[in-house]
Coordinates of C-alpha atoms in Angstrom, one line a residue:
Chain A
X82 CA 142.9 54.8 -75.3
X83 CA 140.5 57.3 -74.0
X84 CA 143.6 58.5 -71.6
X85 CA 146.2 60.6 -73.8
X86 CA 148.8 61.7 -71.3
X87 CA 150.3 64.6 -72.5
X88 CA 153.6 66.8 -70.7
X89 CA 150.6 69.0 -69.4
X90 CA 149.1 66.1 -67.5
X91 CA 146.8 63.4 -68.6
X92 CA 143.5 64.0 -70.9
X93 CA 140.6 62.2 -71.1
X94 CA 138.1 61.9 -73.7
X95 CA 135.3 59.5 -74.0
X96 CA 136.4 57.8 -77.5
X97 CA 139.3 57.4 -78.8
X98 CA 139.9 58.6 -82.3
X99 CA 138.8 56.0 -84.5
X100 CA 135.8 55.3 -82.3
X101 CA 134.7 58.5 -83.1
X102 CA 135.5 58.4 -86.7
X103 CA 133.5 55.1 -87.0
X104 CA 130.6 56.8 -85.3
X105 CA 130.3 59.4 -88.1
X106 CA 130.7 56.5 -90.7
X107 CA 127.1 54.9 -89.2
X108 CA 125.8 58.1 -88.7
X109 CA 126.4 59.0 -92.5
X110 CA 125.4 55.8 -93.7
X111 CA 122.2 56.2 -91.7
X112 CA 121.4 59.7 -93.1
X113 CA 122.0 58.5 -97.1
X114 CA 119.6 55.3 -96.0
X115 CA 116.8 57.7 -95.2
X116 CA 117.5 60.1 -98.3
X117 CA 117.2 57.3 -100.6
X118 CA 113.9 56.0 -99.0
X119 CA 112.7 59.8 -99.0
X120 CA 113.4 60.0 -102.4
X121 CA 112.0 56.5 -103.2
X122 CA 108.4 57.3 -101.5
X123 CA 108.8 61.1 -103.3
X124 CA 108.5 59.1 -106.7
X125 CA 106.0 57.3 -106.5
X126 CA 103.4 59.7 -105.2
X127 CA 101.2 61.6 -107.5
X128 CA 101.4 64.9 -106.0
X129 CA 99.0 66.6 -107.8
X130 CA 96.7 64.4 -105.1
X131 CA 98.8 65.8 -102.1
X132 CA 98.6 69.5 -103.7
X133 CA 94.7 69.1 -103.2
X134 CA 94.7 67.6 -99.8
X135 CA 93.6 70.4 -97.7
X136 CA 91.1 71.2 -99.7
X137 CA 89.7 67.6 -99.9
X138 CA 89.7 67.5 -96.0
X139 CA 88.0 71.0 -95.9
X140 CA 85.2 69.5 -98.3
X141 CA 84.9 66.3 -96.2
X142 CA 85.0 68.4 -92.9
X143 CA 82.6 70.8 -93.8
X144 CA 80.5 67.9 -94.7
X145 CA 81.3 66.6 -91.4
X146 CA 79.4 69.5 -89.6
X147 CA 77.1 69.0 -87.8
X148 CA 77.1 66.0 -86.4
X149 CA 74.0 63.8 -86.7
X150 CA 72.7 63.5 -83.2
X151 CA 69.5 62.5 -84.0
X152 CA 71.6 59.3 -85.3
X153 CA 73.0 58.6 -81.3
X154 CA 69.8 56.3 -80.5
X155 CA 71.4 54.1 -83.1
X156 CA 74.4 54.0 -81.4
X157 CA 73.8 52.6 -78.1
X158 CA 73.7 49.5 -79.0
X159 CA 76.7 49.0 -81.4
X160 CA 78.4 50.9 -78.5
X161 CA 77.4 48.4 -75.9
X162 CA 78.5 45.5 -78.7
X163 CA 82.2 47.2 -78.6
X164 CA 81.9 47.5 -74.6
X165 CA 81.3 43.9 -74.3
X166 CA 83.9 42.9 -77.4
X167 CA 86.8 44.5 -75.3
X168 CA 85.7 43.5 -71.8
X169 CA 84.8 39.8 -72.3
X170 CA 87.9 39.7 -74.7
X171 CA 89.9 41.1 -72.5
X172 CA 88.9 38.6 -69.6
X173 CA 89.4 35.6 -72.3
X174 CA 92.9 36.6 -72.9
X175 CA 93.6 36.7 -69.1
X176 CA 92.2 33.3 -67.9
X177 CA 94.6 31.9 -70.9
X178 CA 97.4 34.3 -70.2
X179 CA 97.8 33.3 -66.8
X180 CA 99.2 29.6 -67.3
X181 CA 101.1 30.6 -70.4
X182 CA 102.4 33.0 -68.4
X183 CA 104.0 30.8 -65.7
X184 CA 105.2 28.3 -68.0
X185 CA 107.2 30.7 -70.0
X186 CA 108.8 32.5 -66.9
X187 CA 112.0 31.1 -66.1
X188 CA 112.2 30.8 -62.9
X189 CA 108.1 28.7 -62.8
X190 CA 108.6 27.1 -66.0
X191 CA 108.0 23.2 -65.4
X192 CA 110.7 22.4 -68.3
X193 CA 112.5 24.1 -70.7
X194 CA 109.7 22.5 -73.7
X195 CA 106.9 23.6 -72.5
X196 CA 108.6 26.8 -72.1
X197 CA 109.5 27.2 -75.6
X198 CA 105.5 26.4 -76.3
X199 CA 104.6 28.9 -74.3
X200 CA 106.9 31.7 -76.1
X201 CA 105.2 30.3 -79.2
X202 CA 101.9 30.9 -78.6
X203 CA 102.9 34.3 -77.1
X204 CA 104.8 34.9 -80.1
X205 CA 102.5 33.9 -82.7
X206 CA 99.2 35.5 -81.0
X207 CA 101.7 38.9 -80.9
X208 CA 102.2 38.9 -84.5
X209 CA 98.8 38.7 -85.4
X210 CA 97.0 41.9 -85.4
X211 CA 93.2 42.2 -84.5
X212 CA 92.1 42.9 -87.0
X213 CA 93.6 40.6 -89.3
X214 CA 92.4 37.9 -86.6
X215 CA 88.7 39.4 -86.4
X216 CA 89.1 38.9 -90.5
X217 CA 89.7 35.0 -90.1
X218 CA 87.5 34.6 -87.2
X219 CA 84.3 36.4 -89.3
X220 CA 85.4 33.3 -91.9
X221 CA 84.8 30.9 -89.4
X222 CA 82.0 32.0 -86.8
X223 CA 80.2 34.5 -89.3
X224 CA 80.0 37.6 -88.7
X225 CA 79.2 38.9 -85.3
X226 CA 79.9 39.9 -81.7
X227 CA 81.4 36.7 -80.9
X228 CA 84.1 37.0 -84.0
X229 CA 85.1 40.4 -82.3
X230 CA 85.4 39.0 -78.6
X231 CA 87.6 36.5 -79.8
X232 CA 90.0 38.0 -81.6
X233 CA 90.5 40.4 -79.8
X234 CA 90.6 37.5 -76.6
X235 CA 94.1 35.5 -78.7
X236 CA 95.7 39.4 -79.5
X237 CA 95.6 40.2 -75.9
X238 CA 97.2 36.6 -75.0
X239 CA 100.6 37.3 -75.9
X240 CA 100.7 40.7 -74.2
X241 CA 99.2 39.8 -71.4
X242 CA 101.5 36.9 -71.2
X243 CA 104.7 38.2 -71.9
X244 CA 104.0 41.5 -69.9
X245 CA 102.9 38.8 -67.0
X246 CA 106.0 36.9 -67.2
X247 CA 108.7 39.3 -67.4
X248 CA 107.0 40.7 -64.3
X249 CA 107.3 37.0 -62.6
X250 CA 111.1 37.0 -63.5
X251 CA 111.4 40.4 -61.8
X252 CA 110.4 38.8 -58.6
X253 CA 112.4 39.1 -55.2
X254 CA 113.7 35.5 -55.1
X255 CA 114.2 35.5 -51.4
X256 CA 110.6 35.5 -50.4
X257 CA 110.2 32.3 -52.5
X258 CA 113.1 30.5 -50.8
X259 CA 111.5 31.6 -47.6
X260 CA 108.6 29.9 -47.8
X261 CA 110.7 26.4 -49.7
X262 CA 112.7 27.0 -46.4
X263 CA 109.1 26.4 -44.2
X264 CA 108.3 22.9 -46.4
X265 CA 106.0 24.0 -48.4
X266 CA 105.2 22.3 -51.9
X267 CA 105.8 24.0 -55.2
X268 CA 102.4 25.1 -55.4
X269 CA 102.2 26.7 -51.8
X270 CA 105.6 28.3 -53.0
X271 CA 104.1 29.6 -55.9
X272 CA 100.5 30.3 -54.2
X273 CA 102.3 31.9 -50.4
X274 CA 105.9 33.4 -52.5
X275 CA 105.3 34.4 -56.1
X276 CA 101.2 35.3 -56.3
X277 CA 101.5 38.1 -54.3
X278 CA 104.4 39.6 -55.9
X279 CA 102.8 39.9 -59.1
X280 CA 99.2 40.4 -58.4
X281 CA 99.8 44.0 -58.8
X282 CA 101.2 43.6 -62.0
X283 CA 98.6 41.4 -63.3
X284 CA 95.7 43.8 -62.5
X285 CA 97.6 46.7 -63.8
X286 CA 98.0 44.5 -67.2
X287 CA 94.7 43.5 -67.2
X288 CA 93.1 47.3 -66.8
X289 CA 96.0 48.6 -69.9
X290 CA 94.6 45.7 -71.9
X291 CA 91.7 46.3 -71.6
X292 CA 91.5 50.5 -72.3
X293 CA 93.7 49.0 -75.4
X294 CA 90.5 46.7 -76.2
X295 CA 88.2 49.8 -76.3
X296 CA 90.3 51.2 -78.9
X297 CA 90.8 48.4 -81.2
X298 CA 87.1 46.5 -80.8
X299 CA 86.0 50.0 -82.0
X300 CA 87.3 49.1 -85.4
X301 CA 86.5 45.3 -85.6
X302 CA 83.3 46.4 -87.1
X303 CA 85.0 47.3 -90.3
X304 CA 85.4 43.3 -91.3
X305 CA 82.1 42.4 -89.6
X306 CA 83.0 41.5 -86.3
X307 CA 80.1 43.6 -84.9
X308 CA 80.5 46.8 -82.6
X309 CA 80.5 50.1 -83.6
X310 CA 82.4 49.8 -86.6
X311 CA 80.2 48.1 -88.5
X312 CA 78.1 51.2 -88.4
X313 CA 81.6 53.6 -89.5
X314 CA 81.4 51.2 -92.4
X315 CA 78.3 51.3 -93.4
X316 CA 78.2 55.3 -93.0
X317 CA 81.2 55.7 -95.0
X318 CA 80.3 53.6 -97.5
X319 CA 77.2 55.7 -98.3
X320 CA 79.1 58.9 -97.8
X321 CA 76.9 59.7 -94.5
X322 CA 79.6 62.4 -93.2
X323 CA 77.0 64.0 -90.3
X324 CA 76.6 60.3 -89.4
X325 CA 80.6 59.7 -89.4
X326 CA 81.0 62.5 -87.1
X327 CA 78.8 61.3 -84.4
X328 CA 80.6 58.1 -84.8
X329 CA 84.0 59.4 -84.3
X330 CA 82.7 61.9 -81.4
X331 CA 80.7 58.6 -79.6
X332 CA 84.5 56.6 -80.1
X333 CA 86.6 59.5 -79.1
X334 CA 84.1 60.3 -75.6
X335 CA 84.2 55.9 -74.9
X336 CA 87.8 56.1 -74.9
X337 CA 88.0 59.0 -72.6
X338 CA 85.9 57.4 -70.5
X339 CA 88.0 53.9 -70.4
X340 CA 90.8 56.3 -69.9
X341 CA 89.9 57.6 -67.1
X342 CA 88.5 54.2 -65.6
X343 CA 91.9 52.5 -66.0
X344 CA 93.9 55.3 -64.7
X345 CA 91.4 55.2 -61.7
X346 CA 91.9 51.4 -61.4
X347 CA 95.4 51.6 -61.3
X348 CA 95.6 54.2 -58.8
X349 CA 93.4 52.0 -56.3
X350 CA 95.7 48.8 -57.2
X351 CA 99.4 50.4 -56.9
Chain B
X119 CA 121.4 17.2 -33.1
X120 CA 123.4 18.1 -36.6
X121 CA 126.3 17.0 -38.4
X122 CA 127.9 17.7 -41.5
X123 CA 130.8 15.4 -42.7
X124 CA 132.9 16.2 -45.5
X125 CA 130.4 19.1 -46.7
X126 CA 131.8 20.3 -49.9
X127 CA 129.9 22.5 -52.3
X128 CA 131.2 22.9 -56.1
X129 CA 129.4 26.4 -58.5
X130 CA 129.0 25.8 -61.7
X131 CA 132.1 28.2 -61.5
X132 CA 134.4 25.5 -60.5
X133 CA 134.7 27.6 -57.3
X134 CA 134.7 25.5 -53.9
X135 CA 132.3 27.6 -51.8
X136 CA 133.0 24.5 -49.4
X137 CA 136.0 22.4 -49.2
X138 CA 134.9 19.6 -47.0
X139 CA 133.4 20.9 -43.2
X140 CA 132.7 18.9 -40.6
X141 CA 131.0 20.1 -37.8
X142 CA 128.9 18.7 -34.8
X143 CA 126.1 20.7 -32.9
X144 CA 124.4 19.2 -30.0
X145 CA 120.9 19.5 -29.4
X146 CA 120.2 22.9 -27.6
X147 CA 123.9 24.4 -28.8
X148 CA 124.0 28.1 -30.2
X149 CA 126.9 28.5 -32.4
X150 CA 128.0 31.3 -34.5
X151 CA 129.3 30.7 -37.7
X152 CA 131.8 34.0 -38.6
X153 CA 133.9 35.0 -41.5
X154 CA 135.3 37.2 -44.1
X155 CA 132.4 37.8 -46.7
X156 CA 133.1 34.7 -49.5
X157 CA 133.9 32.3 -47.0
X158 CA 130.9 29.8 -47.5
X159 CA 128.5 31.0 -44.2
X160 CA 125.7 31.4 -46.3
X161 CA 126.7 28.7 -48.5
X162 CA 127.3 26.0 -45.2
X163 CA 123.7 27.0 -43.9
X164 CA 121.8 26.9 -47.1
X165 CA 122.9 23.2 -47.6
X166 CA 121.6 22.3 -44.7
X167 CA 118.4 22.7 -45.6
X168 CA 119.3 21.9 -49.5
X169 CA 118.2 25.6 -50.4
X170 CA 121.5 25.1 -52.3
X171 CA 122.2 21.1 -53.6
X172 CA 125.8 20.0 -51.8
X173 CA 128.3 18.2 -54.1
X174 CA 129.7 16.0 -51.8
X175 CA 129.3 14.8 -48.2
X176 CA 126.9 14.0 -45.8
X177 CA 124.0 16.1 -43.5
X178 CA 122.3 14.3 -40.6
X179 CA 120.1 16.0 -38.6
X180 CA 119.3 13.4 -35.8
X181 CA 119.4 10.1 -37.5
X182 CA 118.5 11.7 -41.0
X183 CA 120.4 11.9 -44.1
X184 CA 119.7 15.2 -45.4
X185 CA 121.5 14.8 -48.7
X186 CA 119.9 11.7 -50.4
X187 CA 116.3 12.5 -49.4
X188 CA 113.8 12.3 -52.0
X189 CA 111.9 15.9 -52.7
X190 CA 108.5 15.4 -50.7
X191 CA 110.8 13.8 -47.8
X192 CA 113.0 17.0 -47.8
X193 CA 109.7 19.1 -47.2
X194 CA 109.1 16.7 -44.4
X195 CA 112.9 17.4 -43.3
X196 CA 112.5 21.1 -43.7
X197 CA 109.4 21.6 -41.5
X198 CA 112.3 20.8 -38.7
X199 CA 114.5 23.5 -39.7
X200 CA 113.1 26.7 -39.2
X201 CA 115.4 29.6 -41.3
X202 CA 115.7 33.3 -40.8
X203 CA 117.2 35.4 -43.2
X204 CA 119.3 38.5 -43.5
X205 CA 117.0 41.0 -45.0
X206 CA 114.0 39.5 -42.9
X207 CA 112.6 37.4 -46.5
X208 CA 108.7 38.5 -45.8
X209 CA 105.9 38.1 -48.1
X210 CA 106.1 41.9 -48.4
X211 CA 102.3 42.2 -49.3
X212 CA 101.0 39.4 -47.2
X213 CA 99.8 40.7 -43.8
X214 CA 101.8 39.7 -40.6
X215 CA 99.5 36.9 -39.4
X216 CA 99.6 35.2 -43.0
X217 CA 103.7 35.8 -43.0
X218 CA 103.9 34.1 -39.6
X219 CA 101.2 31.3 -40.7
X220 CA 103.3 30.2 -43.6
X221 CA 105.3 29.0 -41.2
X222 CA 102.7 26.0 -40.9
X223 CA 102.6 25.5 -44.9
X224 CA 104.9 22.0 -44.6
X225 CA 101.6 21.1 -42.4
X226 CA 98.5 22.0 -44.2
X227 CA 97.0 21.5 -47.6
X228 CA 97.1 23.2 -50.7
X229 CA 93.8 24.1 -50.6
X230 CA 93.7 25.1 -46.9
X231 CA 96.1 27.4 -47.7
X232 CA 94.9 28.6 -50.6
X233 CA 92.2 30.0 -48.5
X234 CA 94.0 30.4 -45.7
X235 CA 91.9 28.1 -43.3
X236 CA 95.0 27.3 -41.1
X237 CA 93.8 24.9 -37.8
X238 CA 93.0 26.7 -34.8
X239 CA 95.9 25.4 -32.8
X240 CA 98.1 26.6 -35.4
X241 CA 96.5 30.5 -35.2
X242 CA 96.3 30.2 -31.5
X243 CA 100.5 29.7 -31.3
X244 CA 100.8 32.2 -34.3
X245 CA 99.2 34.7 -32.2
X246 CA 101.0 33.7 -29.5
X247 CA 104.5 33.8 -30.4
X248 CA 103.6 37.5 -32.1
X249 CA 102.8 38.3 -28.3
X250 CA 106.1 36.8 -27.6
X251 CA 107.7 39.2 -29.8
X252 CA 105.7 42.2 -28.9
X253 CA 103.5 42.4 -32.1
X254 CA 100.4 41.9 -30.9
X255 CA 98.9 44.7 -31.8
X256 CA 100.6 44.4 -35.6
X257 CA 98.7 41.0 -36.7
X258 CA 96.7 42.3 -39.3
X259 CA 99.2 45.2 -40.8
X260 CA 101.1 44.0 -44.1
X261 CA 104.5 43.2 -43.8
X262 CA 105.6 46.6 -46.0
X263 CA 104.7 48.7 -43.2
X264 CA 106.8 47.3 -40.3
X265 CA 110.3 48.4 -39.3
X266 CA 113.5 46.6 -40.0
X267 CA 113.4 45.0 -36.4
X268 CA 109.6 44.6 -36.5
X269 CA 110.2 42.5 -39.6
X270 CA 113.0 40.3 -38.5
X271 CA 110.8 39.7 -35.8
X272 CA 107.9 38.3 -37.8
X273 CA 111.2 36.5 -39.2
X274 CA 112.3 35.1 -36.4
X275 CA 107.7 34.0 -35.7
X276 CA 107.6 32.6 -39.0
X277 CA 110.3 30.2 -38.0
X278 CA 109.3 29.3 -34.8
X279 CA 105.7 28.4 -35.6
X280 CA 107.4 25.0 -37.7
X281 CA 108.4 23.7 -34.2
X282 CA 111.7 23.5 -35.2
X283 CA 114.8 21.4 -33.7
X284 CA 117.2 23.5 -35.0
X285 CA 117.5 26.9 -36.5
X286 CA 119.3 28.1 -39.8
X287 CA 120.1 32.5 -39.3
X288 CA 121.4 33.8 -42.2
X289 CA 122.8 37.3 -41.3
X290 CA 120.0 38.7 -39.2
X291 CA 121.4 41.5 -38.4
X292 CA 122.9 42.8 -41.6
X293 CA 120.3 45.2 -42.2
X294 CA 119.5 46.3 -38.8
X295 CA 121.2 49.5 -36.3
X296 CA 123.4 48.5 -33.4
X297 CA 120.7 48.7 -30.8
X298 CA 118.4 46.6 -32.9
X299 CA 120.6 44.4 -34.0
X300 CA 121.5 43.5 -30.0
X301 CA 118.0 42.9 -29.7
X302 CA 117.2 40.8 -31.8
X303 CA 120.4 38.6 -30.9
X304 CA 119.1 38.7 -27.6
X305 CA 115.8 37.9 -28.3
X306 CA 116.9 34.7 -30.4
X307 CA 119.1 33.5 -28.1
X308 CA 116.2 33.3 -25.5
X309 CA 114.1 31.8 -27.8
X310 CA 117.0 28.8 -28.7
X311 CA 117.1 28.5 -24.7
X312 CA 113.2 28.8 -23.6
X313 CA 112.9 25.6 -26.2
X314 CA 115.9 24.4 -26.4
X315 CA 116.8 24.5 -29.4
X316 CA 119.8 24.1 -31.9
X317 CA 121.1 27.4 -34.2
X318 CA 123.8 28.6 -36.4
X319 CA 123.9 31.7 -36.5
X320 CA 126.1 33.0 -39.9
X321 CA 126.8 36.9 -38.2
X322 CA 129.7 39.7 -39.3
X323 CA 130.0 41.1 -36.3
X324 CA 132.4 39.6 -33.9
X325 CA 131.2 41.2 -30.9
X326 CA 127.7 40.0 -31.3
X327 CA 128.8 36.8 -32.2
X328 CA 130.7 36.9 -28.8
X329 CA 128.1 38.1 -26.8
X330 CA 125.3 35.6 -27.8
X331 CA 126.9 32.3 -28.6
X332 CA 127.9 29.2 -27.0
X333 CA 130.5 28.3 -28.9
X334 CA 131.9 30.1 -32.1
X335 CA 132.9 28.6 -35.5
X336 CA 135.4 30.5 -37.7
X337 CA 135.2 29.8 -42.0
X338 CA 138.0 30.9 -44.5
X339 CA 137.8 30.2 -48.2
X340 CA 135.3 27.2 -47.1
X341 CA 137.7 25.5 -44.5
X342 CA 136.7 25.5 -40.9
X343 CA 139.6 27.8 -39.3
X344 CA 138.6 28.0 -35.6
X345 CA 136.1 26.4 -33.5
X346 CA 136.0 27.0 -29.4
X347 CA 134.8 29.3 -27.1
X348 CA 133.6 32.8 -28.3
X349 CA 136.2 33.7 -25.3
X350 CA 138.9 32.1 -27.7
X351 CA 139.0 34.8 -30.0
X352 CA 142.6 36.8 -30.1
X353 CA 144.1 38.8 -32.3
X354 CA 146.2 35.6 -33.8
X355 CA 142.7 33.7 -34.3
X356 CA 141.2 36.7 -35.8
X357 CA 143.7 37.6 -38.3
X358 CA 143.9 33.6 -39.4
X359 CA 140.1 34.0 -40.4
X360 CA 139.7 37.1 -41.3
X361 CA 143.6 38.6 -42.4
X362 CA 145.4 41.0 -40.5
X363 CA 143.7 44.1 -39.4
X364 CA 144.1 45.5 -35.8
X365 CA 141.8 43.5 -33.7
X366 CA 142.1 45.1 -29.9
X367 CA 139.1 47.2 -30.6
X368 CA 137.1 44.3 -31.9
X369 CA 137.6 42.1 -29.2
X370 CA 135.6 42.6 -25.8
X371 CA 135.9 40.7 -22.5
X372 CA 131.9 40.0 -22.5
X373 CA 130.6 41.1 -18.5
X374 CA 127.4 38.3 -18.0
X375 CA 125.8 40.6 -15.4
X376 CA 125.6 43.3 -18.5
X377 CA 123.8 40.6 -20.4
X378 CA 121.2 39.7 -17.8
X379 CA 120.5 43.7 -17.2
X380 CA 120.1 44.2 -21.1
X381 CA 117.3 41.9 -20.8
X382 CA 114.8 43.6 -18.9
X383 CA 114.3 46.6 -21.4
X384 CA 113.5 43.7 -23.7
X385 CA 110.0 44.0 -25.2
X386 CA 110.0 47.6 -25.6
X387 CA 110.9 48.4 -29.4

């Protein structure tokens, strides 16, 4: 036990002796896990390549400079195209989110079923990335806008929802049996008890979603899915560097921008 | 009118919260229910209302079986019992007037009160009974800003808008300063009289309970230990309930001409 009484008076330590010796076991088995991987990844790289890095990214960023800004009036449009992607995705994911949402919470769920459908679709929309959806959805749509919006609409679903339904498990549970106690139906419970506990929550989800959308519709573009990265693509692909960096620069000042908007947004809300 | 017969209430623990109460409360009658912490006050008041399901016994409030009612019938039941809880249970981001108006939700739609288009009669007594309480002038601010009393207050409005025959106070003083806390006795003891209405009254403090009851109810491990005056409380009664302790200090020969004076600097706070 942590308590050793001794003829000098009781010492205390936080672990006993084996608790600290099993400690150091993990800890070394940890460390040789990660020396063996290290030494794994060391292999198989061609280091010559690695030895030439720098100078590779010099060539490429010299390249780079200066950006094409004659190029921008091309931009505007693909720009708008990612806008609208992330927005009207994000909005999709939200108007779907909500239900899912209150039938995965515990303490809404109508049944314990449709509860475990609800953490399915979370789950599976979760492990999905974007772009692998985007990739899929250019399969079946065609390439496009729309592709884009709605992949990145079934990513956002399971964050949205599982962020949404924690927070309606968090609730204070007393405000809710306050309004049972008046008569009210489950609805008005939910409408008068829970909505307005979480509405904060929601619209602060909603605005992080969506400055995440920015970020990822900018890329959609690189398996067709319209916005700005089908025009990174293409301007790789023909080794256009001046035309890369204005691309990069136009992405980097957009997410700045929805940056600044969300942290505005949830300033007003909170 | 209530009255329980043979309430028992079972957890999930095994653990009888309530081992069989029976207890009778005539129309108009303020009793309060006191007890060590554990004893089965909140428990007792919360199956009135079937906030919490009872395992056993009976609950008739009039003629009305409580117990056996079917789920829109208990919502009918309900809007009869108005409830007022310990730390005040306000919407905290609904404003004052839509906390009070809730009250009314066992009355109006679902899509009335979606978009809050309560009837008029209902806004006219909401406003009303604010003026009652002195918050007037506090309609429109949300709940978050008020003061512990201010809230128990829109509490003790939210209650009273259901036209209730009987009220169900869960601690409502727990959370509040001595003076406050006298204050808000008072004022719902006034309230039970002006409409004569019904009320248990779960409270911890034995000289409140005292002071502004009718008749006082005493509950150990679930068991009804002591019912009678609020005069009735000695030192023997006290230490059945609650264990021994020294009680002198606790127990107060209540002066009535005190009470009435305390009731003039009423509306103030």
């Amino acid at each position: 036990m942590p308590l050793i009484e001794t003829p000098d008076g009781p010492i205390w330590k936080r672990r006993t002796t084996k608790e600290q010796f099993i400690r150091w076991f993990i800890w070394l088995i940890a460390i040789a896990i990660i020396a063996y991987a290290w030494k794994g990844i060391s292999d198989k790289t061609i280091w010559f390549f690695v030895q030439d890095a720098p100078r590779q990214a010099a060539d490429i960023g010299a390249r780079m400079i200066p950006p094409k800004f004659s190029y921008m009036s091309r931009l505007w449009a693909p720009v708008w195209d990612t806008l609208n992607i992330a927005t009207l995705g994000t909005v999709i994911a939200l108007v779907i989110a909500v239900p899912v949402a209150f039938a995965a919470a515990h303490n809404t769920t109508p049944h314990p079923i449709v509860r475990t459908i609800a953490i399915f679709i979370i789950v599976s929309s979760r492990s999905v990335n974007s772009l692998i959806w985007a990739l899929m959805l250019v399969f079946i749509f065609g390439p496009g806008v729309l592709a884009g919006t709605i992949a990145i609409g079934l990513r956002s679903v399971g964050f949205c929802a599982k962020l949404l339904y924690e927070g309606i498990e968090e609730i204070d549970h007393t405000q809710v049996e306050a309004i049972e106690a008046t008569g009210a139906t489950k609805a008005q419970q939910m409408l008068f008890g829970i909505v307005p506990q979480v509405l904060p929550t929601f619209a602060g989800i909603g605005v992080f979603r969506w400055d995440i959308n920015i970020r990822e519709s900018t890329i959609l573009g690189l398996v067709g899915a319209g916005g700005i990265g089908l025009e990174l693509s293409g301007s790789i692909n023909t080794l256009a560097w001046t035309q890369v960096s204005m691309i990069l620069l136009v992405i980097l000042s957009t997410v700045i921008v929805s940056e600044w908007v969300s942290a505005k947004v949830r300033g007003a809300i909170i | 009118m209530l009255r329980l017969e043979g309430l028992k209430k079972r957890y999930k623990t095994g653990d009888y919260a309530l081992q069989g109460v029976d207890l009778e409360i005539p129309d108009g009658q303020v009793i309060a229910l006191i007890g060590p912490s554990g004893a089965g006050k909140s428990t007792l008041i919360r199956c009135v209302n079937r906030l919490v399901e009872p395992t056993e016994g009976k609950v008739y409030l009039g003629d009305l079986e409580l117990t056996t009612l079917s789920s829109s019938k208990l919502r009918k039941a309900r809007r009869r019992m108005g409830m007022i809880f310990q730390e005040y249970a306000l919407v905290e981001r609904l404003t004052v007037m839509e906390n009070v108006l809730s009250g009314r939700l066992g009355y109006v739609g679902f899509w009335a009160s979606c978009f809050r288009k309560f009837p008029k009669k209902d806004i006219q007594e909401a406003y009303r009974l604010l003026d009652r309480v002195g918050l007037m002038h506090m309609a429109d601010k949300r709940a978050d800003e008020l003061s512990g009393g201010q809230r128990q207050r829109v509490g003790i409005c939210r209650a009273l808008i259901q036209d209730p025959d009987l009220l169900l106070v869960d601690e409502p003083t727990a959370s509040l300063d001595p003076k406050t806390s006298r204050q808000i006795m008072r004022l719902i003891n006034e309230l039970c009289k002006e409409r004569g209405l019904a009320a248990i009254i779960n409270i911890h403090d034995v000289l409140l309970a005292q002071m502004y009851s009718q008749r006082v109810v005493g509950l150990k491990l679930g068991e009804i230990v002591y019912d009678g005056k609020p005069d009735g409380l000695n030192p023997a009664v006290l230490t059945n309930i609650y264990g021994e302790e020294d009680w002198e200090a606790t127990i107060e020969e209540v002066d009535e001409d005190e009470l009435v004076e305390d009731e003039v600097e009423e509306a103030t706070v």
